[in-house]
Short mmCIF file of C-alpha atoms and ligand atoms in Angstrom, two decimals:
data_model
loop_
_atom_site.label_atom_id
_atom_site.label_comp_id
_atom_site.label_asym_id
_atom_site.label_seq_id
_atom_site.Cartn_x
_atom_site.Cartn_y
_atom_site.Cartn_z
CA MET A 18 88.64 116.28 78.92
CA TYR A 19 85.46 118.02 79.82
CA LYS A 20 85.21 120.38 76.88
CA SER A 21 81.46 120.58 76.81
CA ARG A 22 80.95 121.45 80.43
CA ILE A 23 82.80 122.29 83.59
CA ARG A 24 82.45 119.88 86.54
CA ILE A 25 80.79 121.53 89.68
CA VAL A 26 83.55 120.43 91.88
CA ASP A 27 85.86 122.67 89.76
CA LEU A 28 83.36 125.39 89.24
CA LEU A 29 83.01 125.85 93.00
CA LYS A 30 86.86 126.40 93.20
CA ALA A 31 86.60 129.09 90.64
CA ASP A 32 88.28 132.58 91.49
CA LYS A 33 87.33 134.26 88.23
CA TYR A 34 83.81 135.74 88.06
CA ASP A 35 81.54 137.04 85.23
CA VAL A 36 82.81 134.29 82.85
CA PRO A 37 80.54 132.11 80.63
CA VAL A 38 80.12 128.51 81.83
CA THR A 39 78.27 125.47 80.88
CA VAL A 40 77.07 123.03 83.61
CA LYS A 41 75.23 119.76 83.26
CA GLY A 42 73.76 117.69 85.88
CA TRP A 43 70.59 116.46 87.75
CA VAL A 44 68.17 118.74 89.51
CA ARG A 45 68.12 118.28 93.36
CA THR A 46 65.46 120.97 93.96
CA ARG A 47 63.78 123.89 92.41
CA ARG A 48 62.27 126.74 94.42
CA GLY A 49 61.46 130.24 93.73
CA SER A 50 58.95 133.12 93.29
CA LYS A 51 57.04 134.75 90.50
CA SER A 52 60.08 136.47 89.20
CA VAL A 53 62.96 134.02 89.61
CA SER A 54 63.62 130.24 89.99
CA PHE A 55 66.59 128.75 91.97
CA ILE A 56 67.72 125.32 90.88
CA ALA A 57 70.16 123.36 92.93
CA LEU A 58 72.06 121.17 90.43
CA ASN A 59 74.38 118.31 91.17
CA ASP A 60 76.63 116.39 88.70
CA GLY A 61 78.18 113.78 91.07
CA SER A 62 81.46 115.30 91.09
CA THR A 63 80.96 116.65 94.65
CA ILE A 64 78.35 116.48 97.44
CA LYS A 65 77.80 120.32 96.85
CA ASN A 66 75.32 121.61 94.44
CA ILE A 67 75.54 124.65 92.22
CA GLN A 68 72.84 127.19 92.48
CA ILE A 69 71.35 128.14 89.06
CA VAL A 70 69.41 131.41 88.99
CA ALA A 71 66.77 131.58 86.23
CA ASP A 72 65.12 134.90 85.69
CA LEU A 73 61.53 134.11 84.69
CA ASP A 74 61.38 136.78 82.18
CA LYS A 75 63.85 134.83 80.11
CA PHE A 76 62.40 131.35 80.38
CA SER A 77 58.77 130.14 79.58
CA ASP A 78 56.59 128.59 82.19
CA GLU A 79 56.42 125.53 80.18
CA LEU A 80 60.13 124.93 80.40
CA ILE A 81 60.43 125.82 84.13
CA LYS A 82 57.76 123.29 84.84
CA LYS A 83 59.97 120.48 83.34
CA ILE A 84 62.81 121.29 85.74
CA THR A 85 61.59 118.90 88.45
CA THR A 86 63.64 116.94 90.96
CA GLY A 87 65.67 114.32 89.18
CA ALA A 88 65.41 115.89 85.65
CA CYS A 89 68.71 116.21 83.70
CA ILE A 90 69.51 119.76 82.29
CA SER A 91 72.22 121.63 80.61
CA VAL A 92 72.76 125.25 81.60
CA LYS A 93 74.73 127.95 79.78
CA GLY A 94 75.20 131.09 81.64
CA THR A 95 77.56 133.36 83.64
CA LEU A 96 79.36 132.45 86.88
CA VAL A 97 78.73 135.18 89.39
CA LYS A 98 79.61 135.80 93.11
CA SER A 99 76.37 134.93 95.09
CA PRO A 100 74.73 137.45 97.15
CA GLY A 101 72.73 134.76 98.92
CA ALA A 102 73.94 132.86 102.05
CA GLY A 103 75.03 129.26 101.76
CA GLN A 104 77.13 129.40 98.52
CA ASN A 105 79.92 131.68 97.24
CA VAL A 106 79.16 131.46 93.50
CA GLU A 107 76.09 130.83 91.41
CA VAL A 108 75.19 130.55 87.69
CA GLN A 109 73.05 133.21 86.10
CA ALA A 110 71.32 131.23 83.44
CA GLU A 111 71.04 132.37 79.88
CA GLN A 112 70.00 129.03 78.29
CA ILE A 113 68.52 125.89 79.77
CA ASP A 114 68.05 122.72 77.88
CA ILE A 115 66.22 119.78 79.19
CA LEU A 116 68.36 116.62 78.53
CA GLY A 117 66.13 114.24 80.25
CA LEU A 118 62.74 114.68 81.78
CA CYS A 119 61.96 113.02 85.11
CA GLY A 120 58.75 111.25 85.67
CA ASP A 121 56.77 112.19 88.70
CA ASP A 122 56.99 108.74 89.99
CA TYR A 123 60.73 109.27 90.37
CA PRO A 124 61.46 106.99 93.46
CA MET A 125 64.15 109.25 94.97
CA GLN A 126 62.33 112.41 95.03
CA LYS A 127 61.32 112.58 98.71
CA LYS A 128 63.62 113.55 101.51
CA GLY A 129 64.21 111.24 104.48
CA GLN A 130 63.49 108.00 102.73
CA SER A 131 64.94 104.95 104.75
CA PHE A 132 67.93 103.00 103.55
CA GLU A 133 65.75 99.91 103.43
CA TYR A 134 63.37 101.51 100.98
CA MET A 135 66.33 102.87 98.83
CA ARG A 136 67.77 99.35 98.68
CA LYS A 137 64.72 98.42 96.53
CA TYR A 138 65.78 101.06 94.13
CA ALA A 139 69.58 100.43 94.19
CA HIS A 140 69.82 101.52 90.62
CA MET A 141 68.34 105.03 91.42
CA ARG A 142 69.73 105.50 95.06
CA LEU A 143 73.17 106.27 93.45
CA ARG A 144 71.75 109.67 92.74
CA THR A 145 71.09 110.61 96.25
CA ASN A 146 73.39 112.72 98.42
CA THR A 147 74.29 109.84 100.75
CA PHE A 148 75.22 107.36 98.09
CA GLY A 149 77.12 109.88 96.16
CA ALA A 150 79.34 110.41 99.26
CA VAL A 151 79.60 106.83 99.90
CA PHE A 152 80.76 105.86 96.35
CA ARG A 153 83.12 108.74 96.11
CA ILE A 154 84.78 107.61 99.43
CA ARG A 155 84.72 104.01 98.13
CA HIS A 156 86.77 105.15 95.01
CA ASN A 157 89.13 107.03 97.21
CA MET A 158 89.68 104.02 99.40
CA ALA A 159 90.50 101.93 96.38
CA ILE A 160 93.08 104.49 95.24
CA ALA A 161 94.54 104.66 98.81
CA ILE A 162 94.91 100.88 98.92
CA HIS A 163 96.74 100.71 95.53
CA LYS A 164 98.96 103.65 96.45
CA TYR A 165 99.94 102.23 99.85
CA PHE A 166 101.08 98.86 98.49
CA HIS A 167 102.78 100.41 95.38
CA GLU A 168 104.75 102.73 97.61
CA HIS A 169 105.65 99.92 99.82
CA GLY A 170 107.05 97.59 97.18
CA PHE A 171 104.13 95.19 96.81
CA TYR A 172 103.01 93.90 93.34
CA TYR A 173 99.35 93.84 92.47
CA PHE A 174 98.74 90.18 91.74
CA ASN A 175 95.48 88.73 90.27
CA THR A 176 94.20 85.51 91.58
CA PRO A 177 91.71 83.42 89.94
CA LEU A 178 87.75 83.95 90.55
CA ILE A 179 86.92 80.36 89.39
CA THR A 180 88.75 77.65 91.37
CA ALA A 181 88.65 74.04 91.86
CA SER A 182 90.10 74.29 95.44
CA ASP A 183 88.33 75.36 98.56
CA ALA A 184 90.86 77.85 100.28
CA GLU A 185 89.62 77.31 103.87
CA GLY A 186 88.57 73.65 103.70
CA ALA A 187 85.13 74.86 105.04
CA GLY A 188 83.91 77.54 102.89
CA GLN A 189 80.40 77.83 101.59
CA MET A 190 80.85 78.20 97.87
CA PHE A 191 78.82 78.85 94.75
CA GLN A 192 79.27 76.23 92.28
CA VAL A 193 80.36 77.15 88.70
CA THR A 194 79.02 74.74 86.08
CA THR A 195 77.86 74.53 82.47
CA LEU A 196 76.13 71.33 83.09
CA ASP A 197 72.44 71.21 82.15
CA LEU A 198 70.84 71.00 85.58
CA LYS A 199 67.83 69.52 84.27
CA ASN A 200 69.61 66.59 82.82
CA ILE A 201 72.61 65.58 84.99
CA LYS A 202 74.61 62.56 83.92
CA LYS A 203 75.58 60.22 86.62
CA THR A 204 78.61 57.87 87.03
CA PRO A 205 77.77 54.24 87.69
CA ASP A 206 78.20 54.84 91.47
CA GLY A 207 75.34 57.52 91.35
CA SER A 208 77.56 60.73 91.68
CA VAL A 209 77.58 63.52 89.30
CA ASP A 210 79.72 62.91 86.16
CA TYR A 211 81.81 66.00 85.77
CA SER A 212 83.67 64.80 82.66
CA ASP A 213 81.23 66.77 80.49
CA ASP A 214 81.43 69.96 82.64
CA PHE A 215 83.39 72.93 81.33
CA PHE A 216 86.48 72.32 83.46
CA ALA A 217 85.87 68.59 83.64
CA THR A 218 85.93 68.90 87.39
CA PRO A 219 83.70 70.50 90.00
CA THR A 220 84.54 74.25 90.21
CA ASN A 221 83.48 77.11 92.46
CA LEU A 222 83.79 80.84 92.74
CA THR A 223 86.61 81.75 95.12
CA VAL A 224 86.24 82.52 98.81
CA SER A 225 89.69 83.94 99.09
CA GLY A 226 92.73 84.46 96.88
CA GLN A 227 95.12 83.74 99.67
CA LEU A 228 96.49 80.28 98.67
CA GLU A 229 97.36 81.60 95.21
CA GLY A 230 98.54 84.73 96.75
CA GLU A 231 101.22 82.78 98.85
CA LEU A 232 102.42 81.47 95.46
CA GLY A 233 102.91 85.10 94.31
CA ALA A 234 104.56 86.22 97.58
CA THR A 235 106.98 83.28 97.48
CA ALA A 236 108.05 84.36 93.96
CA LEU A 237 107.78 88.21 93.93
CA GLY A 238 108.43 88.87 97.58
CA ALA A 239 105.28 90.72 98.42
CA ILE A 240 102.09 90.88 96.69
CA TYR A 241 98.47 92.03 97.23
CA THR A 242 95.24 90.95 95.65
CA PHE A 243 92.25 93.28 95.33
CA GLY A 244 89.31 91.61 93.90
CA PRO A 245 85.76 90.07 94.16
CA THR A 246 85.24 87.30 96.64
CA PHE A 247 82.23 85.14 97.06
CA ARG A 248 80.71 83.31 99.97
CA ALA A 249 77.39 81.49 99.95
CA GLU A 250 76.93 81.98 103.68
CA ASN A 251 73.36 82.32 104.69
CA SER A 252 74.21 84.97 107.29
CA ASN A 253 71.87 87.85 107.08
CA THR A 254 73.97 90.19 109.08
CA PRO A 255 74.63 94.01 108.38
CA ARG A 256 78.35 92.82 107.95
CA HIS A 257 78.16 90.05 105.41
CA LEU A 258 77.63 90.03 101.71
CA ALA A 259 77.64 87.10 99.18
CA GLU A 260 79.80 89.10 96.79
CA PHE A 261 82.40 91.34 98.44
CA TRP A 262 85.75 92.74 97.59
CA MET A 263 88.81 91.58 99.51
CA ILE A 264 92.35 92.94 99.75
CA GLU A 265 94.95 90.22 100.54
CA PRO A 266 98.59 91.19 100.91
CA GLU A 267 101.06 88.26 101.35
CA ILE A 268 104.57 88.79 102.21
CA ALA A 269 107.65 86.64 102.35
CA PHE A 270 109.98 86.71 105.37
CA MET A 271 107.45 88.51 107.60
CA ASP A 272 107.00 87.53 111.22
CA LYS A 273 104.09 88.12 113.48
CA THR A 274 105.35 91.54 114.82
CA GLU A 275 105.94 92.87 111.37
CA LEU A 276 102.58 91.64 110.15
CA MET A 277 100.75 93.49 112.95
CA ASP A 278 102.77 96.61 112.19
CA LEU A 279 101.73 96.26 108.50
CA GLU A 280 98.04 95.86 109.42
CA GLU A 281 98.11 98.85 111.66
CA ASP A 282 100.10 101.10 109.34
CA PHE A 283 98.03 100.10 106.34
CA ILE A 284 94.73 100.74 107.75
CA LYS A 285 95.81 103.98 109.51
CA TYR A 286 97.04 105.19 106.04
CA CYS A 287 93.66 104.45 104.42
CA VAL A 288 91.83 106.22 107.14
CA LYS A 289 94.09 109.28 106.93
CA TRP A 290 93.58 109.22 103.13
CA ALA A 291 89.82 109.59 103.66
CA LEU A 292 90.33 112.53 106.17
CA ASP A 293 92.72 114.37 103.79
CA ASN A 294 90.83 113.65 100.51
CA CYS A 295 87.18 113.22 101.32
CA LYS A 296 86.65 116.15 103.46
CA ASP A 297 83.38 117.44 102.10
CA ASP A 298 81.75 114.00 101.89
CA LEU A 299 82.88 113.07 105.40
CA GLU A 300 81.39 116.28 106.81
CA PHE A 301 78.22 115.45 105.18
CA LEU A 302 78.09 111.96 106.59
CA ASN A 303 79.05 113.45 110.04
CA LYS A 304 76.10 115.56 109.87
CA MET A 305 73.70 113.08 108.54
CA ILE A 306 74.57 109.62 109.47
CA ASP A 307 76.80 109.65 112.60
CA HIS A 308 77.84 112.71 114.53
CA THR A 309 80.94 111.06 115.92
CA LEU A 310 82.26 109.81 112.64
CA ILE A 311 85.07 112.24 112.12
CA GLU A 312 86.20 112.07 115.74
CA THR A 313 86.17 108.26 115.55
CA LEU A 314 88.35 108.39 112.36
CA GLN A 315 90.75 110.76 113.93
CA SER A 316 91.07 108.69 117.10
CA VAL A 317 91.88 105.56 115.10
CA ILE A 318 94.82 107.22 113.34
CA SER A 319 96.13 108.88 116.57
CA ASN A 320 96.15 105.90 118.89
CA ASP A 321 98.37 102.74 119.02
CA PHE A 322 96.16 99.70 118.40
CA VAL A 323 96.11 97.31 121.32
CA ARG A 324 97.77 93.99 120.84
CA LEU A 325 95.98 91.35 122.78
CA PRO A 326 96.54 87.52 122.93
CA TYR A 327 93.14 85.71 122.60
CA THR A 328 93.73 84.07 126.09
CA GLU A 329 93.93 87.51 127.63
CA GLY A 330 90.89 88.64 125.76
CA ILE A 331 88.72 85.72 127.03
CA LYS A 332 89.90 86.66 130.63
CA ILE A 333 88.72 90.26 130.17
CA LEU A 334 85.52 89.06 128.87
CA GLU A 335 84.97 86.60 131.70
CA GLU A 336 85.84 89.38 134.12
CA ALA A 337 83.26 91.63 132.46
CA VAL A 338 80.46 89.14 132.82
CA LYS A 339 81.41 88.58 136.61
CA ASN A 340 80.92 92.25 136.86
CA GLY A 341 77.45 92.11 135.40
CA LYS A 342 77.98 92.57 131.64
CA LYS A 343 75.29 90.84 129.72
CA PHE A 344 76.06 89.37 126.19
CA GLU A 345 73.46 88.00 123.82
CA PHE A 346 75.80 85.15 122.87
CA PRO A 347 77.03 83.45 125.95
CA LEU A 348 80.65 83.18 126.81
CA THR A 349 81.64 79.48 126.88
CA GLY A 350 85.30 79.97 127.76
CA TRP A 351 88.64 79.33 126.28
CA GLY A 352 88.31 77.80 122.81
CA MET A 353 85.14 79.54 121.73
CA ASP A 354 84.97 81.66 118.61
CA LEU A 355 84.26 85.25 119.70
CA SER A 356 81.12 86.92 118.22
CA SER A 357 81.24 90.45 116.94
CA GLU A 358 79.50 91.55 120.05
CA HIS A 359 82.43 90.25 122.19
CA GLU A 360 84.91 91.92 119.93
CA ARG A 361 83.14 95.07 120.07
CA TYR A 362 83.00 94.99 123.79
CA LEU A 363 86.75 94.78 123.88
CA VAL A 364 87.33 97.57 121.46
CA GLU A 365 84.47 100.04 122.27
CA GLU A 366 84.05 99.46 126.08
CA HIS A 367 87.15 97.96 127.51
CA PHE A 368 90.15 99.53 125.58
CA GLY A 369 88.52 102.37 123.61
CA ARG A 370 90.60 101.72 120.56
CA PRO A 371 91.28 99.03 117.85
CA VAL A 372 92.50 95.69 119.03
CA ILE A 373 94.84 93.18 117.06
CA MET A 374 93.88 89.86 118.70
CA THR A 375 96.59 87.24 118.36
CA ASP A 376 97.35 83.56 119.10
CA TYR A 377 93.92 81.92 118.69
CA PRO A 378 93.00 78.38 119.70
CA LYS A 379 93.88 76.31 116.66
CA GLU A 380 90.42 74.59 116.41
CA ILE A 381 88.71 77.95 115.39
CA LYS A 382 91.23 78.94 112.79
CA ALA A 383 92.24 77.69 109.32
CA PHE A 384 94.68 74.98 108.62
CA TYR A 385 97.40 77.09 107.08
CA MET A 386 98.22 79.11 110.15
CA LYS A 387 101.55 78.78 111.86
CA LYS A 388 101.35 76.85 115.11
CA ASN A 389 102.84 78.06 118.28
CA ALA A 390 105.15 76.10 120.44
CA ASP A 391 102.40 75.34 122.91
CA GLY A 392 100.75 73.08 120.36
CA LYS A 393 97.36 74.62 121.18
CA THR A 394 97.39 78.09 119.59
CA MET A 395 98.12 79.51 116.16
CA GLN A 396 99.75 82.75 115.00
CA GLY A 397 96.58 84.65 113.84
CA THR A 398 96.52 88.45 113.90
CA ASP A 399 92.85 89.66 113.50
CA VAL A 400 92.16 93.31 113.67
CA LEU A 401 89.02 94.28 115.50
CA PHE A 402 87.41 97.61 114.84
CA PRO A 403 84.74 99.87 116.70
CA ARG A 404 81.35 99.49 115.25
CA ILE A 405 82.53 96.64 112.81
CA GLY A 406 84.14 93.82 114.87
CA GLU A 407 86.54 91.87 112.67
CA ILE A 408 87.78 94.03 109.87
CA ILE A 409 91.06 92.08 108.97
CA GLY A 410 91.77 88.36 109.31
CA GLY A 411 95.50 87.70 109.26
CA SER A 412 98.01 85.15 110.22
CA VAL A 413 101.67 83.94 109.85
CA ARG A 414 101.53 80.89 107.54
CA GLU A 415 102.89 77.43 108.51
CA GLU A 416 105.97 77.09 106.36
CA ASP A 417 106.91 73.64 107.59
CA TYR A 418 105.89 70.98 105.01
CA GLY A 419 105.49 68.19 107.69
CA LYS A 420 103.46 70.21 110.05
CA LEU A 421 101.13 71.48 107.26
CA VAL A 422 100.47 68.06 105.98
CA ASP A 423 99.79 66.76 109.45
CA GLU A 424 97.21 69.52 109.91
CA ILE A 425 95.55 68.67 106.59
CA HIS A 426 95.11 65.14 107.63
CA ALA A 427 93.89 65.98 111.16
CA ARG A 428 91.12 68.03 109.70
CA GLY A 429 90.14 65.31 107.27
CA MET A 430 91.03 67.38 104.30
CA LYS A 431 92.12 65.86 101.01
CA GLU A 432 95.90 66.27 100.67
CA SER A 433 95.76 65.62 96.86
CA SER A 434 93.53 68.87 96.46
CA TYR A 435 96.49 70.93 97.90
CA GLU A 436 99.44 69.36 95.92
CA TRP A 437 100.28 72.77 94.31
CA TYR A 438 99.95 74.56 97.44
CA LEU A 439 102.25 72.13 99.34
CA ASP A 440 104.84 72.72 96.59
CA THR A 441 105.65 76.06 98.06
CA ARG A 442 106.75 74.28 101.16
CA ARG A 443 108.64 71.59 99.13
CA PHE A 444 110.58 73.84 96.95
CA GLY A 445 112.53 76.65 98.80
CA SER A 446 110.00 77.15 101.64
CA CYS A 447 110.23 80.32 103.53
CA PRO A 448 108.50 82.10 106.53
CA HIS A 449 105.62 84.33 105.34
CA ALA A 450 102.57 86.04 106.43
CA GLY A 451 99.54 88.00 105.15
CA PHE A 452 96.03 89.11 105.86
CA GLY A 453 92.59 89.75 104.24
CA LEU A 454 90.73 92.93 104.64
CA GLY A 455 87.10 93.16 103.69
CA PHE A 456 86.87 96.27 101.41
CA GLU A 457 83.24 96.93 102.43
CA ARG A 458 83.92 96.60 106.06
CA LEU A 459 86.61 99.31 105.63
CA ILE A 460 84.11 101.44 103.84
CA LEU A 461 81.32 100.90 106.49
CA PHE A 462 83.94 102.21 109.14
CA VAL A 463 85.01 105.14 107.10
CA THR A 464 81.47 106.28 106.10
CA GLY A 465 79.70 105.60 109.32
CA MET A 466 77.12 103.73 107.43
CA GLN A 467 75.36 100.86 109.38
CA ASN A 468 74.53 98.19 106.84
CA ILE A 469 77.12 96.78 104.33
CA ARG A 470 74.35 96.56 101.79
CA ASP A 471 74.73 100.35 101.54
CA VAL A 472 78.42 100.59 100.83
CA ILE A 473 78.46 98.50 97.64
CA PRO A 474 76.44 99.75 94.62
CA PHE A 475 74.63 96.51 93.86
CA PRO A 476 74.66 94.30 96.89
CA ARG A 477 74.25 90.44 96.68
CA THR A 478 72.71 88.83 99.66
CA PRO A 479 70.52 85.72 100.25
CA GLY A 480 67.48 86.04 98.01
CA ASN A 481 68.68 89.18 96.36
CA ALA A 482 70.62 89.61 93.15
CA ALA A 483 68.50 92.31 91.53
CA PHE A 484 70.21 94.95 89.17
P1 ATP B 744 83.51 86.84 110.01
O1 ATP B 744 83.81 86.05 111.17
O2 ATP B 744 83.16 88.34 110.22
O3 ATP B 744 82.47 86.23 109.09
P2 ATP B 744 85.68 85.60 108.62
O4 ATP B 744 86.44 85.07 109.71
O5 ATP B 744 84.81 84.78 107.79
O6 ATP B 744 84.71 87.00 109.09
P3 ATP B 744 88.03 85.90 106.85
O7 ATP B 744 87.68 84.53 106.22
O8 ATP B 744 89.26 86.04 107.72
O9 ATP B 744 86.67 86.38 107.54
O10 ATP B 744 87.95 86.97 105.77
C1 ATP B 744 88.82 88.18 105.93
C2 ATP B 744 88.05 89.39 105.92
O11 ATP B 744 87.01 89.54 104.76
C3 ATP B 744 87.20 89.62 107.22
O12 ATP B 744 88.03 90.18 108.20
C4 ATP B 744 86.15 90.53 106.77
O13 ATP B 744 86.65 91.88 106.82
C5 ATP B 744 85.85 90.13 105.35
N1 ATP B 744 84.74 89.41 105.20
C6 ATP B 744 84.60 88.10 105.36
N2 ATP B 744 83.45 87.58 105.08
C7 ATP B 744 82.75 88.65 104.52
C8 ATP B 744 81.42 88.72 103.91
N3 ATP B 744 80.66 87.66 103.78
N4 ATP B 744 81.04 90.00 103.51
C9 ATP B 744 81.96 91.02 103.63
N5 ATP B 744 83.16 90.84 104.06
C10 ATP B 744 83.51 89.75 104.66
MN1 MN B 745 82.66 84.44 107.95
#
């Protein structure tokens, strides 16, 4: 496949020396003396560079001057054992061709630039060591996810991105329309006339594939989605994007205990995959971003997750406040929606391991969750992680038609919008459960990065849709 070159990742594994090779890539640095130049070359296949040794009696000054940080070059030469420290092999250059010069205003040439600065150059930051590592890991996590579900009998099921329903009943959505916004036709009562719109009805980008996923699960037995999700929430936090990727498995005949087992097993599999397959990149991030990264990943796979009813969680938090713990967001007692600060206290300080929180007050959860016999709580199973807070939102689904319709009415939602969804409960309803994992939150955890904008190539956030 790579006839015209050898990838650096493969070159570094070589056990034959004094063979001719061609490598192509981008210059990280060039240093040297009067007689020799050392070029660190990277082609994106690994965090590691190959050292190119260019004897200056073979190359003109003019050529060497063009080999600046960021330039793209092709090198023909001989692979030799390296006498220097820091690398096993290097390439003794015979011929160097400049494929692409790099202007001296290249925005990524300085070391130690802040992530905030680099976000302004999201199209160029991909070439840096950190972003190379992050996106190789992101790829590996996608592979791990597909592999896990395939091996466990789930079918990959694609749900629509454009939808006429609002999955949660309260989502903040992006409207999709072909209407001319400068010239909107109104109905006699003054509202927008959608009869001319593309779908002849108001439509939005999806906030979750779950409801359609349930249709898949109640036909194929077990499915998972893995696709883009859109939320127009104006929350400028380091954990929210307007466009993110979500993984949503949905499983027929699954109860709450099995669901928690699945959440835990799945996420441990992904983390282990990273440790087994992304060693060089993780070591780099461990050194540069978070010295406790690898240790944290290992601790997640070797400890059982805590399983904690919400009511118990509130007691622990109230106890902590009594003992002097200060939270930015005040605890207002049973019924409150926990903020990530509270979640992280439980995970990081109280238990020291991930927590699956269960049985939430129904007022703070979605209409489709299965109600407990107490009439007050619902069978949610969210997974809370160190550094992240909520990484998975899951639940057993209400399979009883009557109870589900009552809940829809109680929340003032329009039953008619959910006809097709309710059909699952009218025609051979079955107990089932599922969850949603935010892909970027998983990547945040696995890479040790601090801001969700730095684990997706081209982030979409309020006021920002560049590139
Ligand atoms: P949060 O309380 O953190 O906003 P949520 O309760 O809105 O999360 P869910 O609707 O349960 O989240 O979505 C399932 C998962 O999707 C979450 O656990 C999280 O990992 C991820 N997620 C939700 N919103 C976003 C977002 N705006 N950007 C990135 N990931 C998100
Ligand atoms: Mn949210």
